[in-house]
mmCIF file of C-alpha atoms in Angstrom:
data_model
loop_
_atom_site.group_PDB
_atom_site.id
_atom_site.type_symbol
_atom_site.label_atom_id
_atom_site.label_comp_id
_atom_site.label_asym_id
_atom_site.label_seq_id
_atom_site.Cartn_x
_atom_site.Cartn_y
_atom_site.Cartn_z
ATOM 1 C CA GLY A 1 2.816 -19.432 -1.153
ATOM 2 C CA ALA A 2 4.643 -19.382 2.221
ATOM 3 C CA VAL A 3 2.537 -18.377 4.833
ATOM 4 C CA VAL A 4 3.574 -16.930 8.407
ATOM 5 C CA SER A 5 1.085 -16.945 11.234
ATOM 6 C CA GLN A 6 1.533 -14.549 14.434
ATOM 7 C CA HIS A 7 -0.785 -14.952 17.688
ATOM 8 C CA PRO A 8 -2.247 -12.757 18.909
ATOM 9 C CA SER A 9 -3.333 -10.103 16.505
ATOM 10 C CA ARG A 10 -3.811 -7.832 19.353
ATOM 11 C CA VAL A 11 -3.327 -8.064 23.503
ATOM 12 C CA ILE A 12 -3.484 -5.383 26.258
ATOM 13 C CA CYS A 13 -1.688 -5.629 29.416
ATOM 14 C CA LYS A 14 -1.186 -3.535 32.572
ATOM 15 C CA SER A 15 2.626 -2.746 32.939
ATOM 16 C CA GLY A 16 4.717 -5.032 34.931
ATOM 17 C CA THR A 17 3.463 -8.051 33.202
ATOM 18 C CA SER A 18 4.966 -10.196 30.685
ATOM 19 C CA VAL A 19 3.368 -10.790 27.375
ATOM 20 C CA LYS A 20 4.290 -13.664 24.608
ATOM 21 C CA ILE A 21 3.897 -13.429 21.324
ATOM 22 C CA GLU A 22 4.253 -16.285 18.501
ATOM 23 C CA CYS A 23 4.998 -16.619 14.909
ATOM 24 C CA ARG A 24 4.776 -19.973 13.110
ATOM 25 C CA SER A 25 5.652 -20.755 9.508
ATOM 26 C CA LEU A 26 2.671 -22.798 8.315
ATOM 27 C CA ASP A 27 3.853 -24.241 5.556
ATOM 28 C CA PHE A 28 7.445 -24.243 5.440
ATOM 29 C CA GLN A 29 10.615 -24.772 7.723
ATOM 30 C CA ALA A 30 12.299 -21.817 8.735
ATOM 31 C CA THR A 31 15.866 -22.221 10.424
ATOM 32 C CA THR A 32 15.928 -18.637 10.880
ATOM 33 C CA MET A 33 13.246 -16.018 11.738
ATOM 34 C CA PHE A 34 12.962 -12.285 11.939
ATOM 35 C CA TRP A 35 11.418 -10.175 14.686
ATOM 36 C CA TYR A 36 10.791 -6.368 13.565
ATOM 37 C CA ARG A 37 9.242 -3.576 15.567
ATOM 38 C CA GLN A 38 7.207 -0.595 13.955
ATOM 39 C CA PHE A 39 6.173 2.118 15.893
ATOM 40 C CA PRO A 40 2.933 4.717 14.303
ATOM 41 C CA LYS A 41 4.145 6.504 11.326
ATOM 42 C CA GLN A 42 7.546 4.777 11.338
ATOM 43 C CA SER A 43 9.907 1.866 9.712
ATOM 44 C CA LEU A 44 10.290 -1.831 10.645
ATOM 45 C CA MET A 45 13.304 -1.911 12.782
ATOM 46 C CA LEU A 46 14.968 -5.356 13.089
ATOM 47 C CA MET A 47 15.066 -6.572 16.979
ATOM 48 C CA ALA A 48 16.875 -9.506 16.602
ATOM 49 C CA THR A 49 17.384 -12.984 14.669
ATOM 50 C CA SER A 50 15.797 -15.921 16.079
ATOM 51 C CA ASN A 51 18.096 -19.167 15.263
ATOM 52 C CA GLU A 52 16.544 -22.271 15.618
ATOM 53 C CA GLY A 53 18.316 -24.561 18.416
ATOM 54 C CA SER A 54 20.640 -21.524 19.006
ATOM 55 C CA LYS A 55 20.404 -18.091 20.865
ATOM 56 C CA ALA A 56 18.971 -15.158 18.859
ATOM 57 C CA THR A 57 21.099 -12.071 17.433
ATOM 58 C CA TYR A 58 19.997 -8.999 19.246
ATOM 59 C CA GLU A 59 20.439 -5.554 17.009
ATOM 60 C CA GLN A 60 22.221 -2.780 19.017
ATOM 61 C CA GLY A 61 19.717 -1.227 21.339
ATOM 62 C CA VAL A 62 17.840 -4.399 21.751
ATOM 63 C CA GLU A 63 17.927 -5.815 25.630
ATOM 64 C CA LYS A 64 18.180 -9.416 25.328
ATOM 65 C CA ASP A 65 17.252 -9.857 28.952
ATOM 66 C CA LYS A 66 13.414 -8.023 28.085
ATOM 67 C CA PHE A 67 12.856 -9.305 24.882
ATOM 68 C CA LEU A 68 13.577 -13.004 25.323
ATOM 69 C CA ILE A 69 13.515 -15.002 21.787
ATOM 70 C CA ASN A 70 13.062 -18.680 21.746
ATOM 71 C CA HIS A 71 13.141 -20.789 18.301
ATOM 72 C CA ALA A 72 12.111 -24.245 20.039
ATOM 73 C CA SER A 73 11.525 -25.752 16.709
ATOM 74 C CA LEU A 74 11.819 -25.392 12.784
ATOM 75 C CA THR A 75 8.157 -23.594 12.605
ATOM 76 C CA LEU A 76 7.928 -21.683 15.918
ATOM 77 C CA SER A 77 9.493 -18.671 17.155
ATOM 78 C CA THR A 78 8.522 -16.741 20.462
ATOM 79 C CA LEU A 79 9.117 -13.534 21.411
ATOM 80 C CA THR A 80 8.347 -12.876 25.072
ATOM 81 C CA VAL A 81 8.379 -9.009 26.417
ATOM 82 C CA THR A 82 9.160 -9.338 29.538
ATOM 83 C CA SER A 83 7.799 -6.780 32.482
ATOM 84 C CA ALA A 84 6.167 -4.213 29.853
ATOM 85 C CA HIS A 85 6.215 -0.678 29.999
ATOM 86 C CA PRO A 86 3.985 1.652 27.923
ATOM 87 C CA GLU A 87 7.033 2.801 25.461
ATOM 88 C CA ASP A 88 7.053 -0.770 24.675
ATOM 89 C CA SER A 89 3.195 -0.653 22.798
ATOM 90 C CA SER A 90 4.354 -1.112 19.462
ATOM 91 C CA PHE A 91 3.371 -3.347 16.353
ATOM 92 C CA TYR A 92 5.543 -6.114 16.436
ATOM 93 C CA ILE A 93 6.106 -8.403 12.953
ATOM 94 C CA CYS A 94 8.146 -11.401 12.297
ATOM 95 C CA SER A 95 9.249 -12.703 8.860
ATOM 96 C CA ALA A 96 11.027 -15.870 7.553
ATOM 97 C CA SER A 97 11.911 -16.985 4.138
ATOM 98 C CA PRO A 98 11.941 -20.642 2.873
ATOM 99 C CA VAL A 99 15.278 -22.227 2.092
ATOM 100 C CA GLY A 100 16.181 -20.732 -1.291
ATOM 101 C CA TYR A 101 14.074 -18.214 -1.221
ATOM 102 C CA ASN A 102 14.827 -14.557 -1.280
ATOM 103 C CA GLU A 103 11.567 -12.793 -0.452
ATOM 104 C CA GLN A 104 10.814 -12.861 3.231
ATOM 105 C CA PHE A 105 7.036 -13.067 4.232
ATOM 106 C CA PHE A 106 5.786 -11.345 7.051
ATOM 107 C CA GLY A 107 3.173 -12.288 9.963
ATOM 108 C CA PRO A 108 0.010 -10.333 10.132
ATOM 109 C CA GLY A 109 1.777 -8.497 13.376
ATOM 110 C CA THR A 110 1.127 -8.173 16.888
ATOM 111 C CA ARG A 111 -0.277 -4.603 18.150
ATOM 112 C CA LEU A 112 0.678 -4.606 21.645
ATOM 113 C CA THR A 113 -0.859 -1.927 24.205
ATOM 114 C CA VAL A 114 0.806 -1.470 27.361
ATOM 115 C CA LEU A 115 -1.397 0.271 29.768
ATOM 116 C CA GLY B 1 26.157 -1.864 9.137
ATOM 117 C CA GLU B 2 23.704 -1.460 6.408
ATOM 118 C CA ASN B 3 22.093 2.126 6.227
ATOM 119 C CA VAL B 4 18.952 2.332 3.737
ATOM 120 C CA GLU B 5 18.018 5.909 2.852
ATOM 121 C CA GLN B 6 14.647 6.928 1.446
ATOM 122 C CA HIS B 7 13.063 9.789 -0.680
ATOM 123 C CA PRO B 8 10.574 11.355 -0.347
ATOM 124 C CA SER B 9 8.795 11.060 2.717
ATOM 125 C CA THR B 10 5.313 11.741 1.286
ATOM 126 C CA LEU B 11 4.265 12.003 -1.906
ATOM 127 C CA SER B 12 1.255 13.206 -3.483
ATOM 128 C CA VAL B 13 0.208 12.443 -7.185
ATOM 129 C CA GLN B 14 -2.903 13.265 -9.044
ATOM 130 C CA GLU B 15 -4.612 9.668 -10.490
ATOM 131 C CA GLY B 16 -2.928 8.721 -13.887
ATOM 132 C CA ASP B 17 0.516 10.419 -13.009
ATOM 133 C CA SER B 18 3.979 8.537 -12.040
ATOM 134 C CA ALA B 19 5.248 7.988 -8.694
ATOM 135 C CA VAL B 20 8.944 7.967 -8.134
ATOM 136 C CA ILE B 21 10.516 6.761 -4.671
ATOM 137 C CA LYS B 22 14.293 6.437 -4.622
ATOM 138 C CA CYS B 23 16.597 4.650 -1.824
ATOM 139 C CA THR B 24 20.217 4.403 -1.120
ATOM 140 C CA TYR B 25 22.102 1.652 0.102
ATOM 141 C CA SER B 26 25.715 2.047 2.244
ATOM 142 C CA ASP B 27 26.866 -1.779 2.076
ATOM 143 C CA SER B 28 28.311 -2.967 -1.151
ATOM 144 C CA ALA B 29 27.998 -6.174 -0.304
ATOM 145 C CA SER B 30 23.705 -5.892 -0.258
ATOM 146 C CA ASN B 31 22.571 -8.181 -2.812
ATOM 147 C CA TYR B 32 18.542 -8.076 -2.616
ATOM 148 C CA PHE B 33 16.294 -5.028 -2.785
ATOM 149 C CA PRO B 34 12.629 -5.478 -2.506
ATOM 150 C CA TRP B 35 9.959 -2.751 -2.156
ATOM 151 C CA TYR B 36 7.233 -3.480 0.076
ATOM 152 C CA LYS B 37 3.426 -1.799 0.231
ATOM 153 C CA GLN B 38 1.884 -1.375 3.631
ATOM 154 C CA GLU B 39 -1.512 -0.417 4.783
ATOM 155 C CA LEU B 40 -2.470 0.940 7.958
ATOM 156 C CA GLY B 41 -2.645 -1.704 10.591
ATOM 157 C CA LYS B 42 -1.574 -4.633 8.066
ATOM 158 C CA ARG B 43 1.588 -6.551 7.514
ATOM 159 C CA PRO B 44 4.211 -5.298 4.619
ATOM 160 C CA GLN B 45 3.343 -6.798 1.195
ATOM 161 C CA LEU B 46 5.974 -7.432 -1.560
ATOM 162 C CA ILE B 47 5.552 -5.273 -4.382
ATOM 163 C CA ILE B 48 8.633 -6.362 -6.529
ATOM 164 C CA ASP B 49 12.012 -6.724 -5.732
ATOM 165 C CA ILE B 50 15.242 -6.839 -7.552
ATOM 166 C CA ARG B 51 18.970 -8.830 -7.341
ATOM 167 C CA SER B 52 22.270 -7.259 -7.829
ATOM 168 C CA ASN B 53 22.670 -8.846 -10.709
ATOM 169 C CA VAL B 54 20.045 -7.095 -12.505
ATOM 170 C CA GLY B 55 19.409 -3.559 -13.438
ATOM 171 C CA GLU B 56 15.997 -3.340 -14.100
ATOM 172 C CA LYS B 57 12.533 -5.238 -13.597
ATOM 173 C CA LYS B 58 9.469 -4.572 -14.554
ATOM 174 C CA ASP B 59 5.704 -6.072 -13.585
ATOM 175 C CA GLN B 60 3.031 -4.173 -15.331
ATOM 176 C CA ARG B 61 2.460 -0.740 -13.585
ATOM 177 C CA ILE B 62 5.553 -1.105 -11.513
ATOM 178 C CA ALA B 63 9.301 -1.142 -12.200
ATOM 179 C CA VAL B 64 12.676 -1.076 -10.036
ATOM 180 C CA THR B 65 15.985 0.111 -11.350
ATOM 181 C CA LEU B 66 19.192 -0.578 -9.899
ATOM 182 C CA ASN B 67 22.743 1.190 -9.618
ATOM 183 C CA LYS B 68 24.974 -0.932 -8.257
ATOM 184 C CA THR B 69 27.806 1.767 -8.792
ATOM 185 C CA ALA B 70 26.076 4.342 -7.313
ATOM 186 C CA LYS B 71 24.179 2.091 -4.431
ATOM 187 C CA HIS B 72 20.623 3.539 -5.271
ATOM 188 C CA PHE B 73 17.479 1.999 -6.574
ATOM 189 C CA SER B 74 14.492 3.272 -7.151
ATOM 190 C CA LEU B 75 10.578 2.771 -7.509
ATOM 191 C CA HIS B 76 8.497 3.849 -10.282
ATOM 192 C CA ILE B 77 4.528 3.720 -10.366
ATOM 193 C CA THR B 78 3.111 4.377 -13.634
ATOM 194 C CA GLU B 79 -0.835 5.325 -13.896
ATOM 195 C CA THR B 80 -1.609 5.583 -10.807
ATOM 196 C CA GLN B 81 -4.745 4.643 -9.069
ATOM 197 C CA PRO B 82 -6.123 5.525 -5.659
ATOM 198 C CA GLU B 83 -5.493 2.363 -4.371
ATOM 199 C CA ASP B 84 -2.102 2.904 -4.594
ATOM 200 C CA SER B 85 -2.004 4.662 -1.659
ATOM 201 C CA ALA B 86 -0.188 3.927 1.033
ATOM 202 C CA VAL B 87 3.306 3.383 3.066
ATOM 203 C CA TYR B 88 6.123 2.260 0.442
ATOM 204 C CA PHE B 89 9.349 0.828 1.882
ATOM 205 C CA CYS B 90 12.546 -0.023 0.482
ATOM 206 C CA ALA B 91 14.916 -2.693 2.067
ATOM 207 C CA ALA B 92 18.314 -4.076 1.373
ATOM 208 C CA ARG B 93 19.641 -7.010 2.353
ATOM 209 C CA THR B 94 22.850 -8.708 2.880
ATOM 210 C CA SER B 95 24.460 -12.168 3.882
ATOM 211 C CA ASN B 96 26.639 -10.329 6.395
ATOM 212 C CA SER B 97 23.200 -9.333 8.355
ATOM 213 C CA GLY B 98 22.134 -12.972 8.514
ATOM 214 C CA TYR B 99 20.242 -12.214 5.481
ATOM 215 C CA ALA B 100 17.672 -10.041 7.754
ATOM 216 C CA LEU B 101 16.109 -6.530 5.861
ATOM 217 C CA ASN B 102 17.373 -3.135 6.589
ATOM 218 C CA PHE B 103 14.367 -0.955 5.751
ATOM 219 C CA GLY B 104 13.834 2.897 4.404
ATOM 220 C CA LYS B 105 12.078 5.179 6.438
ATOM 221 C CA GLY B 106 9.162 4.779 4.488
ATOM 222 C CA THR B 107 7.163 6.829 1.809
ATOM 223 C CA SER B 108 3.604 7.780 2.203
ATOM 224 C CA LEU B 109 1.954 7.712 -1.091
ATOM 225 C CA LEU B 110 -1.326 9.808 -1.575
ATOM 226 C CA VAL B 111 -2.972 9.227 -4.750
ATOM 227 C CA THR B 112 -6.015 11.722 -5.530
ATOM 228 C CA PRO B 113 -8.942 10.847 -7.867
#
């Protein structure tokens, strides 16, 4: 089956620092990856669609200058939370689908805690 | 954009009973409807999905029904077991959204022995 990995699984950082999260498709190529954010006891909210070789598409209300997305290859997308603040503390999950698949495969998620 | 409503937000059933979770969607262009199970701190796991050209799909104790006219779809779990306890999310996908998923708010299912 298709496997998506994320790194790191957990990160704790100080307010004002930047954090980079990697999302990799391990056994398939993904021209599109999706980034979601999930606050405790809430649903997954789509943040942005990451497109290989072009700019990401951000959802309304998501600051593109704060959440930088780079999809540099067909197997890697990165999300950088710049100048993180405590309110950015959340569970960040990426997903991707192999070509021809309906199912989206999710990464294991990254728990970000900003002190 | 697509708006997915999910009910109930919490559901408690006794082991062996059935559980039903319902979702509605707003965008008639939505064509794919997956259901995910998520345990605390873990990634969502697909349990069943249905495409818009099908009205019902079943996989052992789990079934999903879709009413395109009414724009609603439901998850049915029969003979529930304590290990079915988790949060369940419905989702809808449209090609207009670049194939991203729009999730319902989730249902916390508790199956008591």
